[in-house]
Coordinates of C-alpha atoms in Angstrom, one line a residue:
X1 CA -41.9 -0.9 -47.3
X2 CA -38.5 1.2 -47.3
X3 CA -35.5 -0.5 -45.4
X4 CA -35.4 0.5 -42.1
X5 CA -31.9 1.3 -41.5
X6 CA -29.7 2.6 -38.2
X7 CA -26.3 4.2 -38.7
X8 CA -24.6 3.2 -36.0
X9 CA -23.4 6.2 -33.1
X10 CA -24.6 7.3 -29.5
X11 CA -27.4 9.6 -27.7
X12 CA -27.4 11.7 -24.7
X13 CA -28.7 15.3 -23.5
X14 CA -27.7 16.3 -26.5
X15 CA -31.1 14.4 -28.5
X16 CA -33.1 17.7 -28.9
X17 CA -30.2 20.0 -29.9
X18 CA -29.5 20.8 -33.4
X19 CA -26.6 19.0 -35.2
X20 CA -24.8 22.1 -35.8
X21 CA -21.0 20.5 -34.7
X22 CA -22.0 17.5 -37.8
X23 CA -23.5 20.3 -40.2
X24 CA -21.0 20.4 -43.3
X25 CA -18.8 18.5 -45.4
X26 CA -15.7 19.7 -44.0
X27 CA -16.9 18.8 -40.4
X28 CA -19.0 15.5 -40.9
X29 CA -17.2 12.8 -43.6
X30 CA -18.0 9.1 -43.3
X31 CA -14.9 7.0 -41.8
X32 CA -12.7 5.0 -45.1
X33 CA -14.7 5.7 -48.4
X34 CA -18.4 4.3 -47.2
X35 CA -20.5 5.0 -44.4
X36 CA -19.9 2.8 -41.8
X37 CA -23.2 1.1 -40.8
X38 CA -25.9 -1.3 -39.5
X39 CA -29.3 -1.6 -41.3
X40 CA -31.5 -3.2 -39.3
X41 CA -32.9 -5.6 -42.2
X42 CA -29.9 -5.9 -43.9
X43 CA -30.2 -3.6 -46.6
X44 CA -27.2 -1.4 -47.5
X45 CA -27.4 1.8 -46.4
X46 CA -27.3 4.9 -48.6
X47 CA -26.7 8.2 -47.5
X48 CA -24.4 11.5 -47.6
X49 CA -22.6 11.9 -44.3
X50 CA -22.8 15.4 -44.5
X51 CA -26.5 15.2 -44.9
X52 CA -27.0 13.9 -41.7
X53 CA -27.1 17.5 -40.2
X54 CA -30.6 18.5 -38.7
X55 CA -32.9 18.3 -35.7
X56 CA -34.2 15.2 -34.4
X57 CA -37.7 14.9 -35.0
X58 CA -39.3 15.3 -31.7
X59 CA -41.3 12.1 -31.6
X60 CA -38.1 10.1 -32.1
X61 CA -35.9 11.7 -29.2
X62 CA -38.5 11.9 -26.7
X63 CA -38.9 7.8 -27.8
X64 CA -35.3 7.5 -27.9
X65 CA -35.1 9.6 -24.2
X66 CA -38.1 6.9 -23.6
X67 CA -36.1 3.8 -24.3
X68 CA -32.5 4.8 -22.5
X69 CA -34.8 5.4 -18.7
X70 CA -35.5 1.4 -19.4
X71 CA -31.8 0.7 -19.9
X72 CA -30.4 1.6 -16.9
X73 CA -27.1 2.9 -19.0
X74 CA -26.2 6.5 -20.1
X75 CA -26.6 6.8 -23.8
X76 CA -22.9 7.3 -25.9
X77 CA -24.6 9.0 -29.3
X78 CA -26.5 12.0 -30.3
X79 CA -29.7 12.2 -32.3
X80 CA -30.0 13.8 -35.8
X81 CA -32.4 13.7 -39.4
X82 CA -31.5 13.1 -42.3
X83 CA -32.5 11.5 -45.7
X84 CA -32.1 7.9 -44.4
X85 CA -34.7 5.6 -45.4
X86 CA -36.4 5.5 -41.4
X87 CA -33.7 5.0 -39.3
X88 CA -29.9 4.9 -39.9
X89 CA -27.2 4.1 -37.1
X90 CA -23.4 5.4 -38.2
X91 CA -20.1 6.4 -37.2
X92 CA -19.1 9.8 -37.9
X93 CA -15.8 12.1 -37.8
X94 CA -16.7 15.4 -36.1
X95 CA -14.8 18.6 -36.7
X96 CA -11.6 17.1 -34.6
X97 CA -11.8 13.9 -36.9
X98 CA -12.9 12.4 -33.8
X99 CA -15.2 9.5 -34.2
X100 CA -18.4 9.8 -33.1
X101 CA -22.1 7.9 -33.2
X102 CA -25.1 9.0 -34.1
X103 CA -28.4 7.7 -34.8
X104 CA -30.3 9.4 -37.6
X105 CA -34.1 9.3 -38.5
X106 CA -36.2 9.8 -41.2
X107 CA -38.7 12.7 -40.1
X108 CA -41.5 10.4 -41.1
X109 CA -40.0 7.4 -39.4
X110 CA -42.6 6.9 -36.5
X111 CA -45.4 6.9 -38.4
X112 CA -43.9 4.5 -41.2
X113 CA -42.7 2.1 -39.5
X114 CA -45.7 2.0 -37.2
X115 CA -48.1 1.5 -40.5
X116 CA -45.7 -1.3 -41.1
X117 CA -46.4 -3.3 -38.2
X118 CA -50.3 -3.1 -38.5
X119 CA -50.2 -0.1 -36.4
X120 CA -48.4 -1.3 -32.9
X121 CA -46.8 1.3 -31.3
X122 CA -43.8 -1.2 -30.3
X123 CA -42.7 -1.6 -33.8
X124 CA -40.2 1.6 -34.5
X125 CA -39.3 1.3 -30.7
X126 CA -38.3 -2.3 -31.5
X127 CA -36.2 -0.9 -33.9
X128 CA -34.7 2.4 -32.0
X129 CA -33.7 -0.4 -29.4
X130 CA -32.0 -2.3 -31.6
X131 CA -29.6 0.2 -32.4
X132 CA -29.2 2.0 -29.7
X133 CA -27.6 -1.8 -28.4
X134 CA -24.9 -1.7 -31.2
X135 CA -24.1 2.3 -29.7
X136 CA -24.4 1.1 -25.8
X137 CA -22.3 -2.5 -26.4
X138 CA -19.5 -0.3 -28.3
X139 CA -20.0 -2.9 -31.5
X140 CA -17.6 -2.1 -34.2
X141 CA -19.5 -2.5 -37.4
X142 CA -17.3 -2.1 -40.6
X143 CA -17.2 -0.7 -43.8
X144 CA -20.3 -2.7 -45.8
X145 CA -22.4 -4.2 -42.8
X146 CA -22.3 -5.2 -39.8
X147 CA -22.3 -9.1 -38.2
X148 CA -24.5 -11.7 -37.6
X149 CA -23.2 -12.2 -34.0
X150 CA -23.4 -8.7 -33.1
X151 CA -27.1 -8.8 -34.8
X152 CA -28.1 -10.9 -32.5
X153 CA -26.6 -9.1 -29.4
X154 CA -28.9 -6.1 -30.6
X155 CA -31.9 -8.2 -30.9
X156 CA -31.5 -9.8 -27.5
X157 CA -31.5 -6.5 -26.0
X158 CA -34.3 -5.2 -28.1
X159 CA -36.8 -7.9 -26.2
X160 CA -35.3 -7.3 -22.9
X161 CA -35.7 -3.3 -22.9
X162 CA -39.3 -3.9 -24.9
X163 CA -41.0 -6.4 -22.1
X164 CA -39.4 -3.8 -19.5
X165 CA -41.7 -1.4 -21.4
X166 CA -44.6 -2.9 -21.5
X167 CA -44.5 -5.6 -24.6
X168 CA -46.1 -8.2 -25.2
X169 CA -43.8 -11.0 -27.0
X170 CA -45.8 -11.1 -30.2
X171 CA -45.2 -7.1 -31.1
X172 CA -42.0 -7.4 -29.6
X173 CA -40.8 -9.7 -32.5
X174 CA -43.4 -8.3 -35.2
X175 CA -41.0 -6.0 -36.9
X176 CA -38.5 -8.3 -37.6
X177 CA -40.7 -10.9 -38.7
X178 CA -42.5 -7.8 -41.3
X179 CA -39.1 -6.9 -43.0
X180 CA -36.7 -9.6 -42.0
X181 CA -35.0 -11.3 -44.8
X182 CA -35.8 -15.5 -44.7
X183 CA -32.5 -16.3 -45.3
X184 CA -29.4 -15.2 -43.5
X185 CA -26.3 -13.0 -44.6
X186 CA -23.2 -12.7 -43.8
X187 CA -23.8 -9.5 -42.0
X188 CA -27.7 -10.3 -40.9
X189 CA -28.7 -13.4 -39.4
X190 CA -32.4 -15.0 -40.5
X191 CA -35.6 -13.7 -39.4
X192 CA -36.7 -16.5 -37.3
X193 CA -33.0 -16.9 -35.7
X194 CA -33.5 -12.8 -34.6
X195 CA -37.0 -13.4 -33.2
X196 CA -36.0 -16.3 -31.2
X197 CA -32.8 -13.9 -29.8
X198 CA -35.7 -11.4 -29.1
X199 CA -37.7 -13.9 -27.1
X200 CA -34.9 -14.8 -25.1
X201 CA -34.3 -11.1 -24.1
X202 CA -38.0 -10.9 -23.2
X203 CA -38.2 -14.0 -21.2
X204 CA -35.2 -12.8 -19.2
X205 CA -36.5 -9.5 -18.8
X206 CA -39.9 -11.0 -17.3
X207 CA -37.7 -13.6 -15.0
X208 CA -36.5 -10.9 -13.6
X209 CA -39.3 -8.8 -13.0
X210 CA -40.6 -11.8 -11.3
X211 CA -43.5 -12.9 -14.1
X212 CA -45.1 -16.4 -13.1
X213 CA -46.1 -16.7 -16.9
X214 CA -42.9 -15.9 -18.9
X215 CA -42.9 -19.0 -21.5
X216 CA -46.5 -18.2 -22.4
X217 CA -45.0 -14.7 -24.1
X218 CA -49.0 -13.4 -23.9
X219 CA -48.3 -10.7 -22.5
X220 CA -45.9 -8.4 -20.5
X221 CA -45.9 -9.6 -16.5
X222 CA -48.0 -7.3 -14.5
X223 CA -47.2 -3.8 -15.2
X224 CA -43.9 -2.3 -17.0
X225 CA -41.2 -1.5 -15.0
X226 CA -40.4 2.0 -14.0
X227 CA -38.0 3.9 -16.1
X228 CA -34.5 4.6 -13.9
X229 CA -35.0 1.6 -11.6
X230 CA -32.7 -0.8 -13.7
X231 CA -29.9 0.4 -12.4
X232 CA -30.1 3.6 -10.2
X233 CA -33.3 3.5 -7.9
X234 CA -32.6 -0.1 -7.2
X235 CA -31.0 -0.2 -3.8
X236 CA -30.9 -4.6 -4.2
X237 CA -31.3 -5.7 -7.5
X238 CA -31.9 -9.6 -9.1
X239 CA -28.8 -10.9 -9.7
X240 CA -28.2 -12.1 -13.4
X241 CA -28.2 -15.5 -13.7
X242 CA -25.5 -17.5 -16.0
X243 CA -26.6 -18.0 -18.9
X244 CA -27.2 -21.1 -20.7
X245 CA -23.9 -22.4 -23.2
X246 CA -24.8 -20.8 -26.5
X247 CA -27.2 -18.4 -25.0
X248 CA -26.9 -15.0 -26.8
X249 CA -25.2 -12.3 -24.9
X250 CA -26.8 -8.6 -24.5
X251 CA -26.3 -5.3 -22.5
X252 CA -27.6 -5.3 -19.2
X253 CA -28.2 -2.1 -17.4
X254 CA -27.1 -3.4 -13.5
X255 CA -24.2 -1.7 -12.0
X256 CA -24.6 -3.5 -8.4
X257 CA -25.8 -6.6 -7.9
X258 CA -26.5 -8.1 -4.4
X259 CA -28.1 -11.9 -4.4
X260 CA -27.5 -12.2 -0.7
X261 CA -29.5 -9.3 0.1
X262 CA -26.5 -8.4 3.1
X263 CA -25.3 -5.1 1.2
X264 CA -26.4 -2.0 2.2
X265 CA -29.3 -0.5 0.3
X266 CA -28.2 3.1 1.3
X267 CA -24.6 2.6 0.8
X268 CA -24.9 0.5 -2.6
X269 CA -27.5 3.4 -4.2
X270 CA -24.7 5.7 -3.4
X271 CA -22.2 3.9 -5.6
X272 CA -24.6 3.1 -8.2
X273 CA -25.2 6.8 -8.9
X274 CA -21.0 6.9 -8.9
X275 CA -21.5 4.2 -11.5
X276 CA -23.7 5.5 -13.5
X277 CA -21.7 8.8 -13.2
X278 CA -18.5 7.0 -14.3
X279 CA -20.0 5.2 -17.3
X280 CA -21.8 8.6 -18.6
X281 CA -18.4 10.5 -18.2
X282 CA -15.9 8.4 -19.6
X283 CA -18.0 5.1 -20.6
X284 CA -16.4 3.1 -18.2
X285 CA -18.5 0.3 -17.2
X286 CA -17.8 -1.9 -13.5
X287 CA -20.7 -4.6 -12.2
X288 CA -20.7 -6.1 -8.7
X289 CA -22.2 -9.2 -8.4
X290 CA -22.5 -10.6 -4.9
X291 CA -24.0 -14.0 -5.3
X292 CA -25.4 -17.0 -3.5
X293 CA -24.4 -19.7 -6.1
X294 CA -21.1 -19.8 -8.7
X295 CA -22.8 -22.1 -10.8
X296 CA -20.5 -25.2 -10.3
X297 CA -17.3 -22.4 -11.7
X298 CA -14.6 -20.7 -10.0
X299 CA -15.2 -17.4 -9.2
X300 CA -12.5 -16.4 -11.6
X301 CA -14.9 -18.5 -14.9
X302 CA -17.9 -16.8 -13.3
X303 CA -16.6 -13.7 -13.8
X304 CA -15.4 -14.4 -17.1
X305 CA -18.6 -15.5 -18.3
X306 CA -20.9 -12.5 -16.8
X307 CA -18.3 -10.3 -18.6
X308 CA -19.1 -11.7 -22.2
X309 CA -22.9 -12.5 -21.3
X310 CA -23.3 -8.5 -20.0
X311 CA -21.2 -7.1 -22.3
X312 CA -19.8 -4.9 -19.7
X313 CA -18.3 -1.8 -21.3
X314 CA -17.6 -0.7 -24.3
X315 CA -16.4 -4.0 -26.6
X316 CA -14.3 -1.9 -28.8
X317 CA -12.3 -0.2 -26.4
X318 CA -13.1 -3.1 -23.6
X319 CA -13.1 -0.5 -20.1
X320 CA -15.6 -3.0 -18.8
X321 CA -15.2 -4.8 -15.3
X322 CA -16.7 -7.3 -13.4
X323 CA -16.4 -8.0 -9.9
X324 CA -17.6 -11.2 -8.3
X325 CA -18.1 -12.5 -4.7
X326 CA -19.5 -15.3 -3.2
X327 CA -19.1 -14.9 0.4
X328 CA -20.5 -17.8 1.4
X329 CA -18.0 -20.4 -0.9
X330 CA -15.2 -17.7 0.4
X331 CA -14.2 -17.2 -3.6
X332 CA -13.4 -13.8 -5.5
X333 CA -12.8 -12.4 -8.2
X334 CA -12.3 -9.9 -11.0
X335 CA -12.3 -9.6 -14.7
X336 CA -11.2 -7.0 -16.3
X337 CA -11.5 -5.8 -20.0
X338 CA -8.5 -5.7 -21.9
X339 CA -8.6 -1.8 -21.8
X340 CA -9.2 -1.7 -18.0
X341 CA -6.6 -4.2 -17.3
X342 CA -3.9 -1.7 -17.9
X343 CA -5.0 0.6 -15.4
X344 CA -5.2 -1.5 -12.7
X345 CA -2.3 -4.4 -13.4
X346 CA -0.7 -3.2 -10.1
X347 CA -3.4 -4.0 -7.8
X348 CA -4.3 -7.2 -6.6
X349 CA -8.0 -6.9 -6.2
X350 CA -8.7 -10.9 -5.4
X351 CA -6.4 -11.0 -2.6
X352 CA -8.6 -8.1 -0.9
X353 CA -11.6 -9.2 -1.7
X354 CA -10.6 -12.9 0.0
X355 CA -10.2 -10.5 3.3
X356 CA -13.1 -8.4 3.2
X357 CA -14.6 -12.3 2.9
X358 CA -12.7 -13.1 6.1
X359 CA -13.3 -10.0 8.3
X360 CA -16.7 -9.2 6.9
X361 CA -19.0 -12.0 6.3
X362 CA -19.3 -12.9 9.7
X363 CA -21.1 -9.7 10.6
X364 CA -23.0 -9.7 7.1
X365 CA -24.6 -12.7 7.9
X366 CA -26.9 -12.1 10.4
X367 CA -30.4 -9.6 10.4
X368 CA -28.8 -5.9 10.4
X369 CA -26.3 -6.8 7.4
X370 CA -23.5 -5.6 6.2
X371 CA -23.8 -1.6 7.1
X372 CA -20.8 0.0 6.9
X373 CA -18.4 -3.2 5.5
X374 CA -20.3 -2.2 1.9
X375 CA -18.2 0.7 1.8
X376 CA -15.2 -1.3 2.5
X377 CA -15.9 -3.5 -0.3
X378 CA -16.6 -0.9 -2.9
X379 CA -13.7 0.9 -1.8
X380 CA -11.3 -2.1 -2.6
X381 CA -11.3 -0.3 -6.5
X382 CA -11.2 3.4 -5.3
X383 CA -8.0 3.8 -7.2
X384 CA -8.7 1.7 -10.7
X385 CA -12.4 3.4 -10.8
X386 CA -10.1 7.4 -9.9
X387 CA -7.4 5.7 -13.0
X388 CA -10.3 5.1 -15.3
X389 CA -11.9 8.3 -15.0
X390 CA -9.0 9.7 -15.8
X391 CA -8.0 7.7 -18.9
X392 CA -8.6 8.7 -23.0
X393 CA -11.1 6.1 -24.0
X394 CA -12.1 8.2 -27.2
X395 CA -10.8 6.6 -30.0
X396 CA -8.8 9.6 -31.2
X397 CA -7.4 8.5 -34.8
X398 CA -8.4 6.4 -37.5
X399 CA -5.2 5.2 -38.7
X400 CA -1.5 4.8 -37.8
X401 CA -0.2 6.8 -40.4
X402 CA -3.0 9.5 -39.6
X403 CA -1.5 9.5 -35.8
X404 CA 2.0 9.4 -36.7
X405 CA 1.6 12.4 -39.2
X406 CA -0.2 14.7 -36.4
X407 CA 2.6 13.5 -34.1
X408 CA 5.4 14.4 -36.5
X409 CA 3.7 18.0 -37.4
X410 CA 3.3 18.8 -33.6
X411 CA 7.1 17.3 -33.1
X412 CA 8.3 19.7 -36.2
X413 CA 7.0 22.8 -34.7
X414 CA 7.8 22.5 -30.8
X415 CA 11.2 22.1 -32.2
X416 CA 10.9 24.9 -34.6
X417 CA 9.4 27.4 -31.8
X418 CA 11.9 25.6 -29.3
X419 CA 9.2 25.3 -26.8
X420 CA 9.5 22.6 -24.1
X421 CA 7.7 19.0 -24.6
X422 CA 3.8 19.2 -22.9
X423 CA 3.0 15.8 -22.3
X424 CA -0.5 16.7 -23.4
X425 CA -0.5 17.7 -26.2
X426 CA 3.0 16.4 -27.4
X427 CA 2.8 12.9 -26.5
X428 CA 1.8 10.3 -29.1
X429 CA 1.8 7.2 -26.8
X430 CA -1.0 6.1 -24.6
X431 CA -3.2 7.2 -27.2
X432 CA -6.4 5.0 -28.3
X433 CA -6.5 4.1 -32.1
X434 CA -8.0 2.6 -35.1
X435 CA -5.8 0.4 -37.0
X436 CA -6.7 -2.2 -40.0
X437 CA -4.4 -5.0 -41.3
X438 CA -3.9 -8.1 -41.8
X439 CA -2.3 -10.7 -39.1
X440 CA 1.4 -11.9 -40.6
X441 CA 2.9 -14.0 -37.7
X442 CA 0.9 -15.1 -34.6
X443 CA 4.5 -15.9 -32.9
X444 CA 6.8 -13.1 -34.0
X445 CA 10.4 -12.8 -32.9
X446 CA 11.3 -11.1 -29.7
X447 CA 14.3 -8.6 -30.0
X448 CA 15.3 -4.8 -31.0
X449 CA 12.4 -3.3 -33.2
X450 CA 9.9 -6.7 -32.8
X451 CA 7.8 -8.1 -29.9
X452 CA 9.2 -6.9 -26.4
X453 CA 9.8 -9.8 -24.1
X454 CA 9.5 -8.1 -20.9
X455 CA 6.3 -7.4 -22.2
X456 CA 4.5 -11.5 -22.7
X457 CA 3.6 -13.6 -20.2
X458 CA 4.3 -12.3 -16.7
X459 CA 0.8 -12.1 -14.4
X460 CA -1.3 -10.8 -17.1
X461 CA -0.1 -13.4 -19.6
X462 CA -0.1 -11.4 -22.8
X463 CA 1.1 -12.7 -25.6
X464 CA 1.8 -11.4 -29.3
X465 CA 1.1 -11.0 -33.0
X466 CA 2.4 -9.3 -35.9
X467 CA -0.1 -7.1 -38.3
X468 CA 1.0 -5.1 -41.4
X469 CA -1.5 -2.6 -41.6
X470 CA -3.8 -1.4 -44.7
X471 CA -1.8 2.0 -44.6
X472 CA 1.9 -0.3 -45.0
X473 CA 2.7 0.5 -41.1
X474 CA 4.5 -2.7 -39.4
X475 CA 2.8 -3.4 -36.3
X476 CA 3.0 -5.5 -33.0
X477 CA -0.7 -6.3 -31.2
X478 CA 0.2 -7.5 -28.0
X479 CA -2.8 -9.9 -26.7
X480 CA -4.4 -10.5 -23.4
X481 CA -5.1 -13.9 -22.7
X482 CA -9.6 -14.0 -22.0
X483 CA -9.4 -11.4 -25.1
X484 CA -10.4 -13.6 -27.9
X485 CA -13.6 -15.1 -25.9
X486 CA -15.2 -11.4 -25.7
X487 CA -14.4 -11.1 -29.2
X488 CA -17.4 -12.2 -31.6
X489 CA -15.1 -13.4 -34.0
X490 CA -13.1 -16.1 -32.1
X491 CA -9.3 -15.9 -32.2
X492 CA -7.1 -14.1 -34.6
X493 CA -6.5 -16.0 -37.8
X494 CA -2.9 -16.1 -39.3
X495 CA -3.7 -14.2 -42.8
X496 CA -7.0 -12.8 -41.7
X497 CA -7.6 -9.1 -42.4
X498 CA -9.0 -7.6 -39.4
X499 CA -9.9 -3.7 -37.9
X500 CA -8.5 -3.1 -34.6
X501 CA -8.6 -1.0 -31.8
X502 CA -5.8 -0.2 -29.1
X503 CA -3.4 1.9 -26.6
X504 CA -0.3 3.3 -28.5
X505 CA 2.8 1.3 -26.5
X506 CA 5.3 1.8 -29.0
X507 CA 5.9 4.4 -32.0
X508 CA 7.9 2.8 -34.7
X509 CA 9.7 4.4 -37.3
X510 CA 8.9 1.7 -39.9
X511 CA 12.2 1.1 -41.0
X512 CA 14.0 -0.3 -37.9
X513 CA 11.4 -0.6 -35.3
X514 CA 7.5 -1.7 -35.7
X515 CA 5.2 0.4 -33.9
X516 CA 2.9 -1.5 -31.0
X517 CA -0.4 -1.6 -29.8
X518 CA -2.0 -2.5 -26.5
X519 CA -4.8 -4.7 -28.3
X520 CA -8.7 -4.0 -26.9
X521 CA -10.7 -5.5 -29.6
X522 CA -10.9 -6.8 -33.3
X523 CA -13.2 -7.8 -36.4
X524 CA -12.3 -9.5 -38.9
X525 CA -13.1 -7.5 -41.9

């Protein structure tokens, strides 16, 4: 059969409406000089950008509409067809030169890849999953492919959403086993090692639902789970359990978990729909876990882990957060993203949480439950969740030299129309960009024009690396400390070429001064 292929973007409301803001060459233009995309099999993708311009076919949104009820998350892309093989998954610039996903489909994708499966129904859904998980996780795939890591990610979630569905094992992992390649790549992992990343999705998923027959894989446990009630209708959800060490991590759809069952149900459905609301808005992502048992780590490793095994927020732009408690071993704590991190390094969040331990727990722990001490728990972040929703997390620009040159036009005419500076629209820093480059020093000197040393160490212990980027910018990265264990790729290499996403800090002028970078995420390219 043709490759089935997913360009990789986002999907919302927007599934059913025509493409018309992507519809022409001088709107819709592939990031760099190739379409930046993930096939699902491996196979390059070939495509025109500005071809990608038309309606959804109605079987695949309302099966793309399907699949997001099962996630629990708001979808980040929109929905389009085009003369991709089935499906295609890419980034896009829209008319601003923003960059945007999408997921385009073949109008005759439902029906081929069905046929290509023996007709099961499960076999494009197993694929619309797929990619919708690179879109949801925020992966970063890169000019010519994607990775095997993040591959995996996508296949992990693929089983988990399809058993919530109704799967049974075998058609959950049929697809991939059809047109899955026998030998890995290095942007596609082997067939067998994606199945068995789809089986441990599944198995989760039916854990969780409470299946006494999950190993068996026969069959989905008892019926499929209702769409919304992964992480909205729930009022006390399952907590997630720590994963095994090596265990693939995956999107997860829970916004509150409570494994003590003390926690409101009224109160925490309330501020699951704020949530919700918050990630749809601005794709900021924040999970409560209340739990029973750390799992032999501090609060403050537990956290850590949950953060890389969920894949809270967005990875490239890392606005993810989680929040742990565990009342009863009186330990708290929080981890936050790298992009998050900025907006609440004022607060101490740990210390508070310690007290709500101390003054609530007491009347948790008894029959009637928390009642009205959930609220003062959730309200512990009412600032950083107000900061977030109030924060750019668009990447805005592709480049340094593409930012500097809009900055230096707008500069050149408020002084030519002598109008006064609007920090809106005038103000280069704070905003979220694109860079590529490769590392030059991981220990570059402090001093005028290099690394800032007010800036390292202190409480959120960031250190710093120097990058000359693809466009000939000098630039400093400066790194927070847990960053490199979210990263798929491990830590920054010395000499390594990598893409790179962060928060302007410091606009250089390339001749005396480097420019710097808050640094979110990386790949190495």
């Amino acid at each position: 059969m043709t490759p089935l292929v997913t360009l990789v973007g986002g999907c919302g409301p927007q599934a059913e409406q025509s493409a018309t803001s992507l519809s022409s060459s001088d709107k819709v233009e592939a990031i760099a000089s190739t379409l930046q995309a993930c096939s699902y099999d491996g196979a390059p993708v070939k495509a025109s950008a500005s071809s990608l311009d038309g309606r959804a076919p109605n079987d695949c949104a309302l099966a793309v509409r399907r699949i997001m009820e099962f996630t629990g998350l708001p979808a980040n892309f929109v929905v389009v067809s085009g003369p991709v093989d089935n499906a295609a998954a890419v980034i896009l610039l829209d008319d601003k030169r923003v960059p945007r996903r999408v997921i385009a489909f073949n109008p005759q994708f439902m029906s081929e890849a069905t046929k290509a499966v023996g007709g099961s129904k499960w076999g494009p859904i197993s694929v619309m999953a797929h990619e919708i998980a690179h879109h949801l996780s925020g992966h970063t795939i890169v000019p010519g492919g994607s990775r095997p890591e993040i591959e995996l990610e996508a296949d992990k979630f693929s089983g988990f959403v399809l058993q919530k569905m109704g799967a049974p094992l075998n058609d959950a992992t049929r697809m991939i086993l059809t047109v899955g390649s026998a030998h890995g790549s290095p942007t596609h992992p082997d067939k067998q090692s994606r199945a068995e990343a789809i089986r441990q999705g599944w198995e989760e998923s039916c854990r969780q639902n409470g299946g006494a027959k999950c190993d068996t894989g026969q069959a989905a446990a008892g019926p499929p789970a209702k769409p919304g009630t992964i992480a909205r209708a729930q009022t006390v959800a399952r907590a997630p359990t720590l994963p095994a060490p090596g265990s693939v991590p995956f999107k997860y759809g829970h916004f509150v978990n409570d494994e003590t069952g003390k926690l409101d149900p009224a109160r925490v459905k309330a501020m699951e729909a704020r949530l919700f609301s918050l990630a749809k808005d601005v794709g900021v992502e924040v999970s409560f876990l209340v739990v029973d048992d750390l799992k032999g780590l501090s609060a403050q490793d537990y956290a850590w882990a949950m953060m890389r095994q969920l894949r809270v927020g967005k990875l490239d732009v890392g606005n993810g957060a989680v929040v742990v408690v565990a009342p009863r071993q009186r330990q708290a704590a929080v981890a936050f993203g790298p992009g998050l991190a900025k907006e609440a390094e004022f607060s101490d969040p740990q210390a508070q949480l310690l007290q709500w331990v101390d003054a609530a727990w007491k009347y948790c722990d008894d029959a009637d439950g928390c009642g009205g001490w959930t609220d003062n728990l959730f309200n512990i972040f009412n600032l950083t969740l107000s900061n977030a929703a109030n924060t750019k997390w668009t990447i805005q620009y592709p480049s340094l030299g593409n930012l500097l040159s809009h900055y230096e036009k707008i500069n050149a005419e408020r002084l030519a129309t002598r109008r006064t500076f609007n920090p809106a629209t005038d103000q280069p820093l704070g905003n979220l960009i694109r860079i590529s480059g490769k590392i030059t020093d991981l220990s570059p000197p402090t001093g005028m024009g290099q690394v800032n040393s007010r800036l390292i160490g202190g409480t959120l212990g960031y250190t710093a690396v120097s990058m000359k980027t693809q466009d000939g910018y000098d630039v400093i990265l400066y790194v927070s400390p847990r960053l490199a264990g979210l990263m798929p790729g491990g830590a920054l290499r010395q000499g390594t070429t990598y893409t790179a996403v962060g928060r302007l800090q410091r606009a250089g002028d390339n001749d005396r001064q480097a420019s710097a970078l808050w640094l979110f995420s990386y790949d190495p390219l």
